[in-house]
CSV table of C-alpha atoms in Angstrom, one decimal:
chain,number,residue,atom,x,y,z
A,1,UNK,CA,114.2,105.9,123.2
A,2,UNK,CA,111.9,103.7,125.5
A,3,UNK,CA,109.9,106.6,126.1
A,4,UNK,CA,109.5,107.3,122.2
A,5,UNK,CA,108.8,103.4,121.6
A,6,UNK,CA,106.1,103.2,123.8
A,7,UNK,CA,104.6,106.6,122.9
A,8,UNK,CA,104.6,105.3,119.1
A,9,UNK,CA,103.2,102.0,119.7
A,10,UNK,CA,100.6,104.0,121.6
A,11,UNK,CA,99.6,104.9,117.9
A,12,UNK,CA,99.1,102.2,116.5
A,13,UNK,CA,95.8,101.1,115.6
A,14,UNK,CA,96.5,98.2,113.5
A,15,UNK,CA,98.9,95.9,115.0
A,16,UNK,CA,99.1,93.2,112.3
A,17,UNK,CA,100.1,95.5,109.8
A,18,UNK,CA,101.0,99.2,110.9
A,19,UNK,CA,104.5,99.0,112.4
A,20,UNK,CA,105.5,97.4,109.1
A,21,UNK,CA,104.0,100.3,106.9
A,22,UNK,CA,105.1,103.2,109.5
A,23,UNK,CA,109.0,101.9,109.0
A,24,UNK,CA,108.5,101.7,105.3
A,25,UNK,CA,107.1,105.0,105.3
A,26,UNK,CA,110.5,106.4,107.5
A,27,UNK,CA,113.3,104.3,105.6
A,28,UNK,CA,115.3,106.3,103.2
A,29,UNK,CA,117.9,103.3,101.8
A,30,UNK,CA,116.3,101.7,98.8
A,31,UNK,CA,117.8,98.2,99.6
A,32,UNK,CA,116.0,98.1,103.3
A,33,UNK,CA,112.8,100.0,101.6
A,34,UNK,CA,112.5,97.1,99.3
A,35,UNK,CA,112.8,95.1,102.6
A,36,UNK,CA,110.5,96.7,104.4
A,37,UNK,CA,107.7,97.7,101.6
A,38,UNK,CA,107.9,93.6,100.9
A,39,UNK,CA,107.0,93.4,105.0
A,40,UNK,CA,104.0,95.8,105.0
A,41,UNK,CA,103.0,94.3,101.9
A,42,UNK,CA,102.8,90.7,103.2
A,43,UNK,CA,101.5,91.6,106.5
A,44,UNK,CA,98.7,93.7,105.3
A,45,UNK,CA,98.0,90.7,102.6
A,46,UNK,CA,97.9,88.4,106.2
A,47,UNK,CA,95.7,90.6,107.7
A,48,UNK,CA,93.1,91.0,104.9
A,49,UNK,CA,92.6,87.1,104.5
A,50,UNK,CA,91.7,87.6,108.3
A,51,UNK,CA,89.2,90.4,107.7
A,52,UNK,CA,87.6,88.5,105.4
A,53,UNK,CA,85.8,86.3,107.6
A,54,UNK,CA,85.1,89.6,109.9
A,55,UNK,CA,82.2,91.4,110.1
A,56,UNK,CA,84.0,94.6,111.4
A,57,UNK,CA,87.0,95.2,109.6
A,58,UNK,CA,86.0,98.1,107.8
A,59,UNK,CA,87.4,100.9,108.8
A,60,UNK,CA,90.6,99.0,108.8
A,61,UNK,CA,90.2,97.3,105.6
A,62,UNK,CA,90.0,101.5,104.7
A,63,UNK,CA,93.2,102.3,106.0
A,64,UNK,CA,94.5,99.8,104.4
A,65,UNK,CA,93.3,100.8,100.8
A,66,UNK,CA,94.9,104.0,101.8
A,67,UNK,CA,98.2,102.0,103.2
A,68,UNK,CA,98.1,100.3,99.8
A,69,UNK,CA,97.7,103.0,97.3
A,70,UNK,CA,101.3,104.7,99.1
A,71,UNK,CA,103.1,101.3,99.0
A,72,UNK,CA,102.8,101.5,95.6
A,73,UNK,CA,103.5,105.4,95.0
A,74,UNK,CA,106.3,104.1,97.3
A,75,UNK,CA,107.3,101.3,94.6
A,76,UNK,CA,107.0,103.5,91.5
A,77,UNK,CA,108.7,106.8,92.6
A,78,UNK,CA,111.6,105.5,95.1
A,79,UNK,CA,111.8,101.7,93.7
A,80,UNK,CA,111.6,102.3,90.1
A,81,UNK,CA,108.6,99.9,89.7
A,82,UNK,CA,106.7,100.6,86.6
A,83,UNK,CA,103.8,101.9,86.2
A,84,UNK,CA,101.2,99.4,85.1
A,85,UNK,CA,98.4,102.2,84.4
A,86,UNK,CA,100.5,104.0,81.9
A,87,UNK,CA,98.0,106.0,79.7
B,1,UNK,CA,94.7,62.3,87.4
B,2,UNK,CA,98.4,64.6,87.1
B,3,UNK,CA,98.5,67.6,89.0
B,4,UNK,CA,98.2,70.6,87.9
B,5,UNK,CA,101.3,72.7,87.8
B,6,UNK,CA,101.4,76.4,88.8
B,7,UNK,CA,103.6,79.1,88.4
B,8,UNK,CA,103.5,81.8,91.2
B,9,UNK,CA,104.6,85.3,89.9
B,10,UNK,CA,105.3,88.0,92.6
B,11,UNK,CA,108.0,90.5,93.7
B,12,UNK,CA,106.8,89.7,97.5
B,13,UNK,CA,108.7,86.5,98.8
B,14,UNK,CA,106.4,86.6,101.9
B,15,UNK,CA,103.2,86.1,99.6
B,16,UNK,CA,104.5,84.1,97.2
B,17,UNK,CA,105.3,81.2,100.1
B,18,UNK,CA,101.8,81.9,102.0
B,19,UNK,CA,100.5,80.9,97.9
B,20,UNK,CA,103.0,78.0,97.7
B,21,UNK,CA,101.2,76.6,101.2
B,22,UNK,CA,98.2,77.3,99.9
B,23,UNK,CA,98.7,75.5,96.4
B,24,UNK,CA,100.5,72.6,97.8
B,25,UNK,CA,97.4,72.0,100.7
B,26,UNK,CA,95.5,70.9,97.4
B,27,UNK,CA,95.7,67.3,96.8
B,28,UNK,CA,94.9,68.6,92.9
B,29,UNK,CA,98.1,71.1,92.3
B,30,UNK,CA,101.6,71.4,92.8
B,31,UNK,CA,103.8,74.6,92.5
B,32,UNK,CA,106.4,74.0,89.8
B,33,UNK,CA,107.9,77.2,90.2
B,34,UNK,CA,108.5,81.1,91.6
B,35,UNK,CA,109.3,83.8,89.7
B,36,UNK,CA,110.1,87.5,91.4
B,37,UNK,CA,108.5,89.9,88.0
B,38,UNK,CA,107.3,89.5,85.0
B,39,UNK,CA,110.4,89.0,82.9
B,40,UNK,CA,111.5,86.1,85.2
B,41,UNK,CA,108.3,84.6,84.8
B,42,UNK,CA,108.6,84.6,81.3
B,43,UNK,CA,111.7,83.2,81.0
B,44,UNK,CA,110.3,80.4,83.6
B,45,UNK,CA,107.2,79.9,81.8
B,46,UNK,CA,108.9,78.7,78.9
B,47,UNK,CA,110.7,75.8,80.7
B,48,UNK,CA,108.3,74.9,83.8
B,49,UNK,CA,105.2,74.4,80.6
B,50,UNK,CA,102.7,75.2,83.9
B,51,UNK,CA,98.6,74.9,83.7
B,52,UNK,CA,98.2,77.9,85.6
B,53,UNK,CA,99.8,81.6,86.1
B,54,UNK,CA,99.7,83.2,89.2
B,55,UNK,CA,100.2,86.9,88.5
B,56,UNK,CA,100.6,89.6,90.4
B,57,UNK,CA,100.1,92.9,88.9
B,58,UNK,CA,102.7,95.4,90.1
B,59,UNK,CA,106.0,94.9,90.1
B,60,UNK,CA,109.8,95.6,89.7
B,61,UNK,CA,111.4,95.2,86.0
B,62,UNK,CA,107.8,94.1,83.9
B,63,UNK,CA,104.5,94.1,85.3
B,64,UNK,CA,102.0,91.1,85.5
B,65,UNK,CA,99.8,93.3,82.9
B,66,UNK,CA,102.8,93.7,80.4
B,67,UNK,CA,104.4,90.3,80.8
B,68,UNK,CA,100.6,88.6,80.2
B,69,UNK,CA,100.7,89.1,76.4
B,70,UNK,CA,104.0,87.4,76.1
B,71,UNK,CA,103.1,84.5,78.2
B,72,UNK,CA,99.8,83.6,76.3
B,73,UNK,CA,101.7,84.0,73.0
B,74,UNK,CA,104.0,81.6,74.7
B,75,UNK,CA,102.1,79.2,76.3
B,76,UNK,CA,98.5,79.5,74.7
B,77,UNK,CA,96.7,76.8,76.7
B,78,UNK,CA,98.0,78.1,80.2
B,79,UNK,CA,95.4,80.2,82.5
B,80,UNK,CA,96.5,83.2,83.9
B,81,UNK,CA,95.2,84.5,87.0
B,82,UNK,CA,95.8,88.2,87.9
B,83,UNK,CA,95.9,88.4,91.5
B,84,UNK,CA,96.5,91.8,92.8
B,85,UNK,CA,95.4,94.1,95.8
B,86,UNK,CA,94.4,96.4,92.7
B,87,UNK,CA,90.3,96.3,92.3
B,88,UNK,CA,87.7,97.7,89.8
B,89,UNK,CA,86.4,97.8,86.1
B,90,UNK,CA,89.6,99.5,85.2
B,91,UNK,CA,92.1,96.5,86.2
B,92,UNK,CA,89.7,94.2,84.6
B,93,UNK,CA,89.1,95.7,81.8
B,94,UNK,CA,93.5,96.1,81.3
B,95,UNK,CA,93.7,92.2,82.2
B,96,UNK,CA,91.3,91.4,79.6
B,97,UNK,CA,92.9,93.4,76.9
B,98,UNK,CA,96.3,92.0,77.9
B,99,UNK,CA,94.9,88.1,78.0
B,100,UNK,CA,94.7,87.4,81.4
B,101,UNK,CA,91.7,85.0,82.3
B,102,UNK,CA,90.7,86.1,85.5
B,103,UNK,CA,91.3,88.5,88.4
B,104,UNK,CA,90.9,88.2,91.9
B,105,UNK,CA,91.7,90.3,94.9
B,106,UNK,CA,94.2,90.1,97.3
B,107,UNK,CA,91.2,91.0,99.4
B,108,UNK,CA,89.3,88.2,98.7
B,109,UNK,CA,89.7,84.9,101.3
B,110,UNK,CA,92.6,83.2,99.1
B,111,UNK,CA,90.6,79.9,98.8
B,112,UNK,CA,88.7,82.2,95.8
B,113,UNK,CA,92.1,81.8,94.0
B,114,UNK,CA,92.2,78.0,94.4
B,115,UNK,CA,88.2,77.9,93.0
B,116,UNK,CA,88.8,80.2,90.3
B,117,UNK,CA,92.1,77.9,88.7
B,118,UNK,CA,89.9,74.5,89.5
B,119,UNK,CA,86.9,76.5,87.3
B,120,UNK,CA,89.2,77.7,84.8
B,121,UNK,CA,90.7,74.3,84.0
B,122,UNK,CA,87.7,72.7,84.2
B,123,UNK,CA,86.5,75.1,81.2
B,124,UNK,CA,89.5,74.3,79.3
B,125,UNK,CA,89.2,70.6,79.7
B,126,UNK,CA,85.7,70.7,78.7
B,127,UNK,CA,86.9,72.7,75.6
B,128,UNK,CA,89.9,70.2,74.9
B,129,UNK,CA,87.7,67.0,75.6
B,130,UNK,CA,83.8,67.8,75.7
B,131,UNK,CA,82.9,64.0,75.1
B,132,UNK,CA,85.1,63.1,77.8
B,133,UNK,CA,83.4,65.0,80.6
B,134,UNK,CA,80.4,64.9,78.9
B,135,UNK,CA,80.2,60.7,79.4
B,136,UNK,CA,81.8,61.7,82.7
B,137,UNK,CA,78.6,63.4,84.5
């Protein structure tokens, strides 16, 4: 278990706001999705007011378009969010 | 000079308390109220009369972009914000067909948010009273 831990945290590139995503992405119970999709949310939303100010956020601000687009395929197909680009 | 009163609409409790601090660090605005979706902040809106919406876009029950038409029919004076981590000509383009005054990124430093309610006030005072702010300046 310790050995996993520290082999995951290894991984991660984005501190602030990875770990959240990662257990949102691995959680299966819609009550503590919700919980933990709300926690990614609100860290990423954290980190970006930070990234604003830097110069080389980038490639994270990148990863977290990408991090953003599955929350919310995360929302709509296991949440039951609507869609708000219905066509 | 009252404050303004604002309405902060979003399923994320984490965000919407970072906005409350944010809001109430204005000498200018106070937060008369939280609502979790669009439905909730409906049935707020109607009650809490507030100068400004902040609205998220997605979320559980009603979106921001579907409850928007039902707040302006409501409350036609109040401004309505979209405030989303959703960007491009697309979401503005659905927020200006659904009545919704401005967007601005989640992305953006949140101060933006602060600057764009003060400027969309100021336009709708200016509307309400021109020879007010006109002697004014």
């Amino acid at each position: 278990m310790t050995d996993h831990d520290t082999s995951a945290s290894q991984n991660i590139k984005y501190p602030h706001w990875q770990r959240e995503f990662e257990a949102a992405l691995l959680e299966d119970d819609p009550q503590k999705l919700r919980q933990l999709v709300d926690a990614a949310e609100a860290a990423i939303f954290l980190r970006s007011q930070a990234l604003v100010e830097s110069p080389e956020g980038h490639a994270e601000q990148q990863s977290i378009s990408d991090a953003i687009r599955t929350l919310r395929a995360i929302q709509r197909e296991k949440l039951g969010y609507p869609d708000w680009n219905k066509k | 000079m009252p404050k303004k009163r604002v309405l902060l609409v979003d399923d994320n409790t984490g965000v919407r308390s970072l906005l409350r601090q944010l809001f109430e660090s204005e000498p200018d605005f106070e937060v008369s109220g939280e609502a979790e979706n669009g439905r909730d902040a409906v049935e707020k809106a109607e009650n809490l009369k507030p100068d400004v919406i902040i609205l998220d876009l997605s979320m559980p029950i009603m979106t921001g972009l579907d409850a928007a038409p039902l707040l302006r029919r409501l409350l036609p004076d109040t401004r309505i914000i979209l405030f989303t981590v959703q960007e491009g000509r697309e979401v503005e383009q659905l927020a200006r067909a659904a009545g919704i005054h401005a967007v601005v990124s989640k992305n953006q430093a949140a101060s933006k948010l602060i600057l764009q309610a003060q400027t969309l006030l100021a336009s709708m005072e200016q509307e309400h009273h021109p020879t007010k702010l006109r002697s004014a300046s």
